[in-house]
Coordinates of N, CA and C and ligand atoms in Angstrom, one line a residue:
M153 N -31.0 -37.3 -27.9 CA -31.3 -38.2 -28.0 C -32.1 -40.1 -27.6
K154 N -33.4 -39.7 -27.8 CA -34.5 -40.9 -26.3 C -33.8 -42.2 -26.8
L155 N -33.9 -42.9 -25.8 CA -33.8 -44.4 -25.1 C -34.7 -45.1 -25.0
D156 N -34.6 -46.1 -24.6 CA -36.0 -46.9 -24.3 C -35.7 -47.0 -23.3
I157 N -34.5 -47.9 -22.9 CA -34.0 -48.6 -22.0 C -31.6 -48.0 -21.6
L158 N -32.1 -47.5 -20.1 CA -30.5 -46.8 -19.4 C -30.1 -47.7 -18.8
A159 N -28.8 -48.7 -19.2 CA -28.3 -49.4 -18.1 C -27.2 -48.6 -17.2
F160 N -26.6 -48.9 -16.0 CA -26.2 -47.9 -14.9 C -25.6 -49.2 -14.8
G161 N -24.3 -49.2 -14.7 CA -23.1 -50.3 -13.7 C -22.4 -49.5 -12.8
A162 N -21.6 -49.7 -11.8 CA -21.0 -49.1 -11.0 C -19.5 -49.2 -11.6
H163 N -19.5 -50.5 -11.9 CA -18.2 -50.6 -13.0 C -18.2 -50.8 -14.1
P164 N -17.1 -50.5 -15.6 CA -17.2 -51.1 -17.1 C -17.8 -53.3 -16.2
D165 N -18.8 -53.6 -17.0 CA -18.8 -55.2 -16.2 C -19.8 -55.8 -16.1
D166 N -20.4 -55.2 -15.5 CA -22.0 -54.8 -14.3 C -22.5 -55.6 -15.4
V167 N -22.8 -54.0 -15.9 CA -23.8 -54.4 -17.1 C -24.2 -55.5 -18.2
E168 N -23.5 -55.9 -18.2 CA -22.7 -57.4 -18.9 C -23.0 -58.9 -18.0
L169 N -22.4 -58.3 -16.3 CA -22.7 -59.3 -16.2 C -24.3 -60.3 -15.3
G170 N -24.7 -58.3 -15.2 CA -26.7 -58.3 -14.8 C -26.9 -58.5 -15.7
C171 N -26.8 -58.5 -16.6 CA -28.3 -58.1 -17.0 C -27.8 -57.7 -19.1
A172 N -27.0 -58.3 -19.7 CA -26.5 -58.7 -20.9 C -27.2 -59.5 -22.1
A173 N -28.1 -60.2 -21.4 CA -28.6 -61.0 -22.3 C -29.8 -60.5 -23.0
T174 N -30.4 -59.8 -21.1 CA -31.9 -58.8 -22.0 C -31.4 -57.3 -22.7
I175 N -30.5 -57.2 -22.8 CA -30.3 -56.2 -23.3 C -30.1 -56.5 -24.8
A176 N -29.7 -57.2 -25.3 CA -29.4 -58.1 -25.9 C -30.9 -58.2 -26.7
K177 N -31.3 -58.9 -26.3 CA -33.3 -59.3 -26.3 C -34.0 -58.4 -26.5
E178 N -33.7 -57.1 -25.4 CA -34.7 -55.5 -26.3 C -34.5 -54.9 -27.1
I179 N -32.9 -55.6 -27.4 CA -32.2 -54.9 -28.8 C -32.8 -55.7 -30.6
S180 N -32.6 -56.5 -30.3 CA -33.4 -57.7 -31.1 C -35.3 -56.7 -31.7
L181 N -35.3 -56.2 -30.6 CA -36.9 -56.2 -30.5 C -37.1 -54.5 -30.8
G182 N -35.9 -54.1 -31.6 CA -35.7 -53.1 -31.7 C -36.1 -51.7 -30.8
K183 N -35.5 -52.3 -30.3 CA -35.3 -51.4 -28.7 C -34.0 -50.5 -28.5
K184 N -33.9 -49.5 -28.3 CA -32.8 -48.5 -27.9 C -31.8 -49.0 -26.5
V185 N -31.5 -49.0 -26.4 CA -30.7 -49.3 -25.6 C -29.1 -48.0 -24.8
G186 N -28.5 -47.8 -23.9 CA -27.8 -47.6 -23.7 C -27.0 -47.4 -21.9
I187 N -25.5 -47.7 -21.9 CA -25.2 -47.7 -20.8 C -24.0 -47.1 -20.7
V188 N -24.3 -46.5 -19.1 CA -24.1 -45.5 -18.4 C -22.8 -46.0 -16.8
D189 N -21.1 -46.3 -17.7 CA -20.7 -47.0 -16.3 C -20.5 -45.4 -15.7
L190 N -20.2 -45.8 -13.9 CA -20.0 -45.0 -13.1 C -18.7 -44.8 -12.7
T191 N -18.0 -45.7 -13.4 CA -16.5 -46.2 -13.1 C -16.1 -45.8 -13.9
R192 N -14.3 -46.3 -13.8 CA -14.1 -46.8 -14.6 C -13.0 -47.9 -13.9
G193 N -13.3 -48.0 -13.0 CA -13.6 -49.2 -13.1 C -11.4 -49.6 -12.5
E194 N -10.6 -48.2 -12.1 CA -9.2 -48.6 -11.7 C -8.8 -49.3 -10.8
L195 N -9.5 -49.3 -9.5 CA -8.9 -50.0 -8.5 C -9.2 -52.1 -8.7
G196 N -9.0 -51.9 -10.0 CA -10.0 -53.2 -10.1 C -8.0 -54.3 -9.9
T197 N -8.3 -55.2 -9.0 CA -7.1 -55.8 -9.5 C -6.3 -55.8 -10.7
R198 N -6.8 -56.5 -11.5 CA -6.0 -56.6 -12.3 C -6.6 -55.8 -13.9
G199 N -5.6 -55.7 -14.7 CA -5.2 -54.8 -16.0 C -5.4 -52.7 -15.5
S200 N -6.1 -52.4 -16.2 CA -5.8 -51.4 -16.2 C -6.7 -50.0 -16.2
A201 N -7.8 -49.0 -15.7 CA -8.5 -47.7 -16.6 C -8.5 -47.7 -18.1
E202 N -7.4 -47.9 -18.3 CA -7.6 -47.5 -19.5 C -8.3 -49.0 -20.9
L203 N -7.2 -50.0 -20.3 CA -7.4 -51.1 -20.8 C -9.1 -51.7 -20.2
R204 N -9.9 -50.8 -19.1 CA -10.9 -51.1 -19.1 C -12.2 -50.9 -20.8
D205 N -11.1 -48.7 -20.0 CA -12.0 -48.5 -21.7 C -12.3 -49.6 -22.6
K206 N -11.6 -49.6 -23.4 CA -10.9 -50.7 -24.4 C -12.5 -51.6 -24.8
E207 N -11.6 -52.4 -23.1 CA -13.1 -53.9 -23.2 C -14.3 -53.2 -23.3
A208 N -14.6 -52.5 -22.6 CA -16.4 -51.7 -22.5 C -16.3 -51.6 -23.5
A209 N -15.7 -50.9 -24.7 CA -15.8 -50.4 -25.6 C -16.5 -52.1 -26.5
N210 N -15.5 -52.8 -26.7 CA -15.7 -53.5 -27.1 C -16.7 -54.4 -27.5
A211 N -17.1 -54.3 -26.3 CA -18.7 -55.4 -25.3 C -19.8 -55.0 -26.1
A212 N -19.7 -53.3 -26.0 CA -21.0 -52.9 -26.4 C -21.3 -52.6 -27.4
G213 N -20.2 -52.9 -28.5 CA -20.4 -53.1 -29.9 C -20.9 -54.3 -30.5
I214 N -20.5 -55.4 -29.3 CA -20.3 -56.3 -28.9 C -22.8 -56.9 -28.8
L215 N -22.7 -56.3 -27.9 CA -24.3 -55.7 -27.8 C -24.7 -55.1 -28.3
G216 N -24.7 -54.0 -29.2 CA -25.3 -53.0 -30.3 C -25.7 -52.6 -29.0
V217 N -25.2 -51.9 -28.7 CA -26.2 -50.6 -28.1 C -25.8 -49.4 -29.1
T218 N -27.0 -48.6 -28.4 CA -26.4 -47.4 -29.4 C -25.5 -46.1 -28.3
V219 N -25.2 -46.8 -26.8 CA -24.7 -46.0 -26.7 C -24.4 -45.8 -25.7
R220 N -22.4 -45.3 -25.1 CA -21.8 -45.4 -23.8 C -21.3 -45.1 -23.4
E221 N -21.5 -44.9 -21.7 CA -20.7 -43.3 -21.1 C -19.5 -43.5 -20.3
N222 N -18.8 -42.7 -19.8 CA -18.3 -42.7 -18.4 C -18.0 -41.9 -17.6
L223 N -18.7 -42.0 -16.8 CA -18.8 -40.9 -15.6 C -17.9 -40.8 -14.9
G224 N -16.9 -41.5 -14.7 CA -15.5 -40.6 -14.5 C -15.6 -41.2 -12.5
F225 N -16.0 -40.9 -12.3 CA -16.7 -41.5 -10.5 C -15.6 -42.6 -10.4
A226 N -15.0 -41.6 -8.9 CA -13.8 -42.2 -7.9 C -14.9 -43.8 -7.9
D227 N -13.4 -45.0 -8.7 CA -13.4 -46.0 -8.3 C -14.0 -46.3 -6.8
G228 N -15.1 -47.6 -6.1 CA -14.6 -47.4 -4.8 C -14.9 -46.5 -4.1
F229 N -15.3 -45.1 -4.3 CA -15.2 -43.4 -3.4 C -16.6 -43.1 -3.2
F230 N -17.4 -43.3 -4.9 CA -18.0 -42.7 -5.0 C -19.1 -42.6 -3.7
K231 N -19.9 -41.1 -3.7 CA -20.4 -41.3 -3.1 C -22.1 -41.0 -3.9
N232 N -22.8 -41.7 -2.9 CA -24.6 -41.4 -2.3 C -25.1 -40.2 -2.7
D233 N -24.8 -38.4 -2.8 CA -25.0 -37.9 -1.9 C -24.9 -36.8 -3.4
K234 N -25.7 -35.2 -2.9 CA -26.4 -34.5 -4.7 C -25.7 -33.8 -5.5
E235 N -23.5 -34.4 -5.3 CA -23.5 -34.0 -6.9 C -23.1 -34.8 -7.0
H236 N -23.4 -36.6 -7.0 CA -23.4 -37.7 -7.9 C -24.1 -37.7 -8.3
Q237 N -25.1 -37.8 -7.7 CA -27.1 -37.8 -7.9 C -26.7 -36.4 -9.2
L238 N -26.8 -35.6 -9.2 CA -26.8 -34.9 -10.0 C -26.7 -34.7 -12.1
E239 N -25.8 -36.4 -11.2 CA -24.2 -36.0 -12.6 C -24.6 -37.4 -13.2
I240 N -25.3 -38.2 -13.0 CA -26.5 -39.8 -12.2 C -28.6 -38.1 -13.7
I241 N -28.6 -37.9 -12.9 CA -29.5 -36.5 -12.8 C -29.7 -36.5 -14.6
K242 N -28.6 -35.7 -15.2 CA -28.2 -35.6 -16.6 C -28.3 -36.1 -17.4
M243 N -28.0 -37.2 -17.1 CA -27.8 -38.0 -18.6 C -29.0 -39.3 -18.2
I244 N -29.8 -39.5 -17.7 CA -31.4 -39.8 -16.9 C -31.6 -38.2 -17.4
R245 N -32.7 -37.0 -17.9 CA -32.7 -36.6 -19.2 C -31.9 -36.8 -19.9
K246 N -30.9 -36.4 -20.6 CA -30.7 -36.6 -21.6 C -30.5 -38.0 -22.4
Y247 N -31.6 -38.5 -21.5 CA -31.2 -39.8 -22.6 C -32.7 -40.8 -22.4
Q248 N -33.6 -39.6 -21.3 CA -35.2 -38.8 -21.1 C -35.6 -41.5 -21.1
P249 N -35.2 -42.5 -20.6 CA -35.3 -44.1 -20.7 C -36.8 -43.7 -21.1
E250 N -37.2 -45.3 -20.5 CA -38.6 -44.9 -20.4 C -38.0 -46.3 -19.0
I251 N -37.8 -47.1 -18.9 CA -37.0 -48.5 -17.8 C -35.6 -48.1 -18.3
V252 N -35.1 -47.7 -16.8 CA -33.5 -47.4 -16.1 C -32.6 -49.4 -15.5
L253 N -32.1 -49.8 -15.6 CA -31.7 -50.6 -15.1 C -30.6 -50.7 -14.9
C254 N -30.4 -50.9 -13.4 CA -29.5 -50.5 -12.0 C -28.9 -51.4 -11.7
N255 N -27.7 -51.6 -10.6 CA -27.1 -52.5 -9.1 C -27.6 -53.1 -9.2
A256 N -27.6 -55.0 -8.8 CA -28.1 -56.2 -7.6 C -28.2 -54.2 -6.0
I257 N -29.6 -54.7 -5.7 CA -29.5 -53.6 -3.7 C -28.7 -54.9 -2.6
D258 N -27.9 -55.1 -3.0 CA -27.1 -56.2 -2.1 C -25.8 -57.0 -3.2
D259 N -24.2 -56.7 -2.6 CA -23.6 -57.8 -3.0 C -22.6 -57.2 -2.6
R260 N -21.4 -58.3 -3.5 CA -20.2 -58.5 -2.5 C -19.6 -57.9 -2.7
H261 N -19.0 -57.2 -3.1 CA -18.8 -55.4 -3.6 C -19.2 -54.4 -3.3
I262 N -18.5 -53.4 -2.6 CA -19.4 -52.4 -1.9 C -19.4 -51.1 -2.7
D263 N -18.9 -51.3 -4.3 CA -20.3 -50.3 -4.5 C -21.9 -50.5 -5.9
H264 N -21.4 -51.7 -6.1 CA -22.9 -52.2 -6.1 C -24.0 -51.7 -5.7
P265 N -23.9 -51.9 -3.9 CA -25.7 -51.5 -3.6 C -25.6 -49.8 -3.6
K266 N -24.6 -49.6 -3.5 CA -24.3 -47.7 -3.6 C -24.7 -47.6 -5.1
G267 N -24.0 -48.1 -5.6 CA -24.7 -46.8 -6.9 C -25.9 -47.9 -7.4
S268 N -26.5 -48.5 -6.6 CA -28.4 -49.4 -7.1 C -28.5 -48.1 -6.2
Q269 N -29.0 -48.2 -5.3 CA -29.4 -46.2 -4.8 C -29.1 -45.2 -5.7
L270 N -27.9 -45.1 -5.6 CA -27.1 -43.9 -6.0 C -28.5 -43.6 -6.9
V271 N -28.7 -44.8 -8.5 CA -29.6 -44.6 -9.6 C -31.3 -44.2 -9.4
S272 N -31.0 -45.4 -8.4 CA -32.3 -45.2 -7.9 C -33.3 -44.0 -7.5
D273 N -32.7 -43.1 -6.0 CA -32.3 -41.9 -6.0 C -32.4 -40.8 -7.6
A274 N -31.4 -41.0 -7.8 CA -31.4 -40.2 -8.9 C -32.8 -40.3 -10.2
C275 N -33.5 -41.8 -10.5 CA -34.1 -41.7 -10.7 C -35.5 -41.0 -10.6
F276 N -35.8 -40.7 -8.8 CA -36.7 -39.6 -8.7 C -36.5 -38.7 -8.6
L277 N -35.8 -38.4 -8.2 CA -34.9 -36.6 -8.5 C -34.9 -36.4 -9.3
S278 N -35.1 -36.8 -10.3 CA -34.9 -36.4 -12.0 C -36.2 -36.0 -12.1
G279 N -37.2 -36.1 -11.9 CA -38.6 -35.8 -11.9 C -39.3 -34.8 -11.1
L280 N -38.3 -33.9 -10.3 CA -38.8 -32.7 -9.5 C -38.3 -32.4 -10.9
L281 N -39.3 -31.2 -11.2 CA -38.9 -30.0 -11.8 C -38.1 -29.2 -11.2
K282 N -38.5 -28.5 -10.2 CA -37.4 -27.4 -9.3 C -36.3 -28.2 -9.0
I283 N -35.3 -29.2 -9.4 CA -34.3 -29.0 -10.0 C -33.1 -29.2 -11.2
A284 N -32.9 -28.9 -11.3 CA -32.3 -27.4 -12.8 C -30.6 -28.1 -12.9
T285 N -31.3 -28.7 -14.2 CA -29.4 -29.4 -14.6 C -29.3 -28.7 -16.0
E286 N -28.4 -28.3 -16.3 CA -27.5 -27.9 -16.9 C -27.0 -28.8 -18.3
L287 N -27.0 -28.8 -19.5 CA -26.1 -30.5 -20.4 C -25.2 -29.4 -21.8
D288 N -24.9 -29.5 -22.1 CA -23.9 -27.9 -23.0 C -24.9 -27.6 -22.5
G289 N -24.1 -26.5 -21.8 CA -25.5 -25.1 -21.6 C -26.8 -25.4 -21.6
A290 N -27.5 -26.5 -22.5 CA -28.6 -25.9 -22.3 C -29.4 -26.6 -21.1
Q291 N -30.8 -26.2 -21.0 CA -30.7 -26.6 -19.8 C -32.0 -27.7 -19.7
Q292 N -32.4 -28.5 -18.6 CA -32.6 -29.9 -19.2 C -34.8 -30.1 -18.4
E293 N -34.9 -30.7 -19.7 CA -36.0 -31.4 -18.7 C -36.5 -32.1 -17.7
K294 N -37.8 -31.7 -17.1 CA -37.1 -33.4 -16.2 C -37.9 -34.3 -16.7
W295 N -37.3 -35.2 -16.7 CA -37.7 -36.7 -16.1 C -37.8 -37.9 -15.6
R296 N -38.8 -38.8 -15.4 CA -38.4 -39.8 -14.3 C -39.3 -40.6 -15.0
P297 N -37.6 -42.3 -15.2 CA -38.6 -43.5 -15.9 C -39.3 -44.0 -15.6
K298 N -40.2 -44.5 -16.1 CA -42.0 -45.3 -15.4 C -40.8 -47.0 -14.7
Q299 N -40.4 -47.0 -15.8 CA -39.8 -48.2 -13.8 C -37.9 -48.2 -13.9
V300 N -37.4 -48.9 -12.5 CA -36.0 -49.6 -12.4 C -35.4 -50.4 -11.8
Y301 N -35.7 -51.0 -12.2 CA -35.1 -52.3 -12.1 C -33.8 -52.3 -11.7
H302 N -33.2 -53.4 -10.5 CA -32.1 -54.5 -10.4 C -32.1 -55.4 -10.4
Y303 N -30.7 -55.5 -10.8 CA -30.5 -56.9 -12.0 C -29.6 -57.5 -10.5
I304 N -28.7 -58.8 -10.8 CA -28.5 -59.7 -10.5 C -27.0 -60.0 -10.4
Q305 N -26.2 -59.6 -9.4 CA -24.4 -59.8 -10.0 C -23.5 -61.3 -9.3
W306 N -23.4 -61.0 -8.6 CA -22.6 -62.1 -7.4 C -22.5 -62.8 -7.0
K307 N -24.4 -61.8 -5.3 CA -24.9 -62.9 -4.2 C -26.6 -63.5 -5.4
N308 N -26.8 -64.5 -5.0 CA -28.4 -65.3 -5.3 C -29.5 -63.8 -4.4
I309 N -29.4 -63.5 -4.9 CA -30.7 -62.5 -4.8 C -32.0 -63.7 -5.7
E310 N -32.9 -63.0 -4.5 CA -34.3 -64.0 -5.2 C -34.8 -62.6 -5.9
P311 N -35.2 -63.2 -7.1 CA -36.4 -61.8 -8.0 C -37.2 -61.9 -7.9
D312 N -37.6 -60.7 -8.1 CA -39.1 -60.4 -8.3 C -39.4 -61.0 -9.5
F313 N -38.9 -60.8 -11.0 CA -39.7 -61.7 -11.5 C -38.3 -62.2 -13.0
V314 N -38.3 -62.4 -13.5 CA -37.2 -63.6 -14.3 C -37.9 -63.3 -16.8
I315 N -36.6 -62.8 -17.3 CA -37.3 -62.8 -18.4 C -35.8 -63.5 -19.1
D316 N -36.4 -64.3 -20.0 CA -36.6 -65.7 -20.8 C -35.9 -65.1 -21.9
V317 N -34.4 -65.1 -21.6 CA -33.3 -64.9 -22.7 C -33.1 -65.7 -23.3
T318 N -33.2 -66.8 -23.5 CA -33.0 -68.5 -24.9 C -32.3 -68.0 -26.1
G319 N -31.0 -67.8 -26.5 CA -30.9 -67.6 -27.6 C -30.6 -65.9 -27.6
F320 N -29.6 -66.4 -26.5 CA -28.9 -64.8 -25.9 C -27.9 -64.7 -25.3
M321 N -28.2 -66.3 -24.4 CA -27.1 -65.6 -24.2 C -25.5 -66.6 -24.7
D322 N -25.0 -66.3 -25.5 CA -23.9 -66.6 -25.9 C -23.6 -64.6 -26.7
K323 N -24.3 -64.3 -26.6 CA -23.5 -63.4 -26.9 C -23.4 -62.3 -25.3
K324 N -24.1 -62.3 -24.2 CA -24.0 -62.2 -23.1 C -22.4 -62.5 -22.2
I325 N -22.3 -63.7 -22.5 CA -21.1 -64.7 -21.9 C -19.9 -63.9 -23.4
S326 N -19.9 -63.8 -24.6 CA -19.3 -62.7 -25.5 C -18.7 -61.3 -25.1
S327 N -20.2 -60.6 -24.5 CA -19.6 -59.6 -24.2 C -18.5 -59.5 -23.0
V328 N -19.1 -60.4 -21.7 CA -18.6 -60.6 -20.2 C -17.4 -60.9 -20.8
M329 N -16.8 -61.6 -21.6 CA -15.3 -62.6 -21.9 C -14.8 -61.4 -23.1
V330 N -14.8 -60.3 -23.3 CA -14.6 -59.5 -23.6 C -13.3 -59.2 -22.9
Y331 N -14.2 -58.7 -21.9 CA -13.1 -58.4 -20.5 C -12.2 -59.2 -19.4
S332 N -11.0 -59.6 -20.3 CA -10.1 -60.1 -20.4 C -8.9 -60.2 -19.1
S333 N -8.7 -59.1 -19.0 CA -8.1 -58.6 -18.4 C -9.6 -59.3 -16.9
Q334 N -10.5 -59.1 -16.7 CA -11.1 -59.7 -15.2 C -11.4 -60.3 -15.1
F335 N -11.6 -61.5 -16.1 CA -12.5 -63.2 -15.6 C -11.4 -63.5 -16.0
F336 N -12.1 -65.7 -15.7 CA -10.7 -66.5 -15.7 C -10.0 -66.3 -16.9
N337 N -9.0 -66.1 -17.0 CA -7.8 -65.6 -18.0 C -6.7 -67.1 -17.7
P338 N -6.6 -68.5 -17.9 CA -5.1 -69.6 -17.4 C -3.7 -68.4 -18.0
K339 N -3.4 -68.1 -18.8 CA -2.8 -67.4 -19.4 C -2.1 -66.5 -18.7
S340 N -3.1 -65.4 -17.4 CA -2.3 -64.6 -16.9 C -1.8 -64.7 -16.0
S341 N -0.8 -63.9 -15.9 CA 0.1 -64.3 -14.4 C -0.5 -62.8 -13.4
E342 N -0.7 -62.1 -13.3 CA -1.6 -61.5 -12.2 C -2.7 -62.0 -11.0
P343 N -2.9 -61.7 -9.5 CA -2.9 -62.1 -9.1 C -4.9 -62.5 -9.4
E344 N -5.3 -63.7 -8.8 CA -5.5 -64.2 -8.1 C -7.4 -63.0 -7.5
T345 N -8.5 -63.1 -7.8 CA -9.2 -62.7 -7.4 C -10.7 -63.4 -7.2
P346 N -11.5 -63.2 -6.5 CA -12.9 -64.0 -6.4 C -13.8 -63.9 -8.2
I347 N -13.1 -63.1 -8.7 CA -13.8 -63.5 -10.3 C -13.3 -63.2 -11.1
T348 N -11.8 -64.1 -10.9 CA -10.7 -64.8 -12.4 C -11.5 -66.4 -11.8
S349 N -11.5 -66.9 -11.1 CA -11.9 -68.6 -11.1 C -13.0 -68.4 -11.9
K350 N -13.3 -69.9 -12.3 CA -12.9 -71.2 -13.3 C -14.6 -70.9 -12.7
N351 N -14.5 -71.0 -11.6 CA -16.3 -71.8 -11.1 C -16.9 -70.0 -11.3
F352 N -16.7 -69.1 -11.2 CA -17.5 -67.5 -11.8 C -18.0 -67.4 -12.5
T353 N -16.6 -67.4 -14.0 CA -17.7 -67.7 -15.0 C -17.8 -69.0 -15.9
D354 N -17.9 -70.3 -15.0 CA -19.1 -71.2 -15.2 C -20.0 -70.4 -15.1
S355 N -20.3 -69.6 -13.5 CA -21.8 -69.4 -12.5 C -22.2 -68.5 -13.4
I356 N -22.1 -67.4 -14.9 CA -22.5 -66.9 -15.5 C -23.2 -67.6 -15.8
E357 N -23.5 -69.0 -17.2 CA -24.6 -69.4 -17.7 C -24.9 -70.2 -17.1
Y358 N -24.7 -71.0 -15.7 CA -25.3 -71.6 -14.7 C -26.6 -71.0 -14.1
R359 N -26.3 -70.2 -13.0 CA -27.3 -69.2 -12.7 C -28.9 -68.6 -13.8
A360 N -28.0 -68.8 -14.8 CA -29.4 -67.8 -16.3 C -29.7 -69.9 -16.3
K361 N -29.1 -70.8 -16.8 CA -29.8 -72.1 -17.0 C -30.4 -72.9 -15.5
D362 N -30.3 -72.1 -14.4 CA -31.0 -72.6 -12.3 C -32.0 -71.3 -13.2
L363 N -32.0 -70.6 -13.6 CA -33.7 -68.8 -13.5 C -34.4 -70.0 -14.4
G364 N -33.5 -70.2 -15.7 CA -34.9 -70.6 -16.7 C -34.9 -71.7 -16.8
R365 N -34.3 -72.5 -15.9 CA -35.0 -74.5 -15.6 C -36.2 -74.5 -15.0
L366 N -36.4 -73.2 -14.1 CA -37.5 -72.7 -13.0 C -39.2 -72.3 -13.5
I367 N -38.1 -71.7 -14.1 CA -39.5 -71.5 -15.4 C -39.7 -71.4 -16.8
G368 N -39.0 -72.9 -17.2 CA -39.5 -73.4 -17.9 C -38.3 -73.3 -19.6
V369 N -38.1 -72.4 -19.8 CA -37.0 -72.2 -20.2 C -36.1 -72.4 -20.2
D370 N -35.1 -72.2 -21.8 CA -33.4 -71.9 -21.5 C -32.2 -71.6 -19.9
Y371 N -32.7 -70.4 -19.8 CA -32.1 -69.4 -19.9 C -33.4 -68.1 -19.2
A372 N -32.9 -67.4 -18.2 CA -33.3 -66.0 -17.6 C -32.0 -66.1 -16.8
E373 N -32.5 -64.5 -16.9 CA -31.7 -63.2 -16.1 C -33.3 -62.5 -15.1
G374 N -32.8 -62.4 -14.2 CA -33.6 -61.9 -12.7 C -33.4 -60.6 -13.0
F375 N -34.6 -60.4 -11.9 CA -34.1 -58.5 -11.5 C -35.0 -58.5 -10.0
T376 N -34.5 -57.8 -9.4 CA -35.5 -57.0 -8.2 C -36.2 -55.8 -9.2
S377 N -37.4 -55.2 -7.7 CA -38.4 -53.9 -7.9 C -38.6 -53.4 -7.0
E378 N -38.0 -52.2 -6.9 CA -38.5 -51.5 -5.2 C -40.0 -51.7 -5.8
R379 N -40.6 -51.4 -6.3 CA -42.3 -51.4 -6.2 C -42.9 -52.6 -7.0
Y380 N -44.7 -52.6 -6.7 CA -44.7 -54.1 -7.5 C -44.3 -54.4 -9.0
V381 N -44.2 -55.0 -9.7 CA -44.4 -55.1 -11.3 C -45.2 -55.8 -11.7
A382 N -46.4 -54.5 -12.3 CA -47.2 -54.2 -12.9 C -47.9 -54.9 -14.1
I383 N -48.4 -56.0 -14.6 CA -49.0 -56.0 -15.9 C -50.1 -56.0 -16.7
E384 N -50.5 -55.7 -17.7 CA -51.7 -55.1 -18.6 C -52.6 -56.3 -18.7
N385 N -52.3 -57.5 -19.3 CA -52.5 -58.7 -19.5 C -52.1 -59.7 -19.1
F386 N -52.7 -60.9 -19.0 CA -52.8 -62.2 -19.1 C -51.1 -62.5 -20.6
S387 N -51.4 -61.9 -21.5 CA -50.9 -63.0 -22.2 C -49.7 -63.2 -22.9
K388 N -48.7 -61.8 -21.8 CA -47.5 -61.6 -22.2 C -46.7 -62.2 -21.0
L389 N -47.4 -63.5 -20.6 CA -46.4 -63.8 -19.5 C -46.4 -66.0 -19.6
I390 N -45.1 -66.3 -19.1 CA -45.2 -67.6 -20.7 C -45.4 -68.1 -19.3
Ligands
LIG75 ZN1 -19.0 -54.5 -10.0

């Protein structure tokens, strides 16, 4: 099954926090989008892996993604090595996305930059003919996504480009808040963490609003790219 966009996140909820509005917008334009979570977020202070599985499935339903998979890597301890790269390559070759979205290049949680580099490296390696991978007993074809972009999560990273997501913030916020075990919840008796504050929940909207302000729209999401972002002509620029 070929997808247009494949979004990777170290933990279930990373994709929602980083780029859910962009995903919702692309789906509304007829694009096929999938999500691959690297871990089940089992080290999260609140909730459990089982609960995160359910929350992730609900968020996928809200966004309308075609598929969501979880690679079951070890939360906090997965590595950017051959073993993990091959698992990512299998996903890239399985879904043959034109665009890959992945974690922030730098962030508070150590898994985010690690996952970011792991996915970026795998996108390159996936295009090499002599790296053989098999899925369900069948040999896979090489595939290199045309673009790899990194979303922005906890830290304020200066984006290389921003996407107007006006009209899609409600979907983003719904997809984030479905992770009720993770974010601001005055009824929770579990320990507080940096992401359970009301300020953090509010930041999802106020960051998008601020990025939107800077480009003259209501809301925007920012991305970075390891190479130049190329445009064919000026007509699609806002
Ligand atoms: Zn995370």
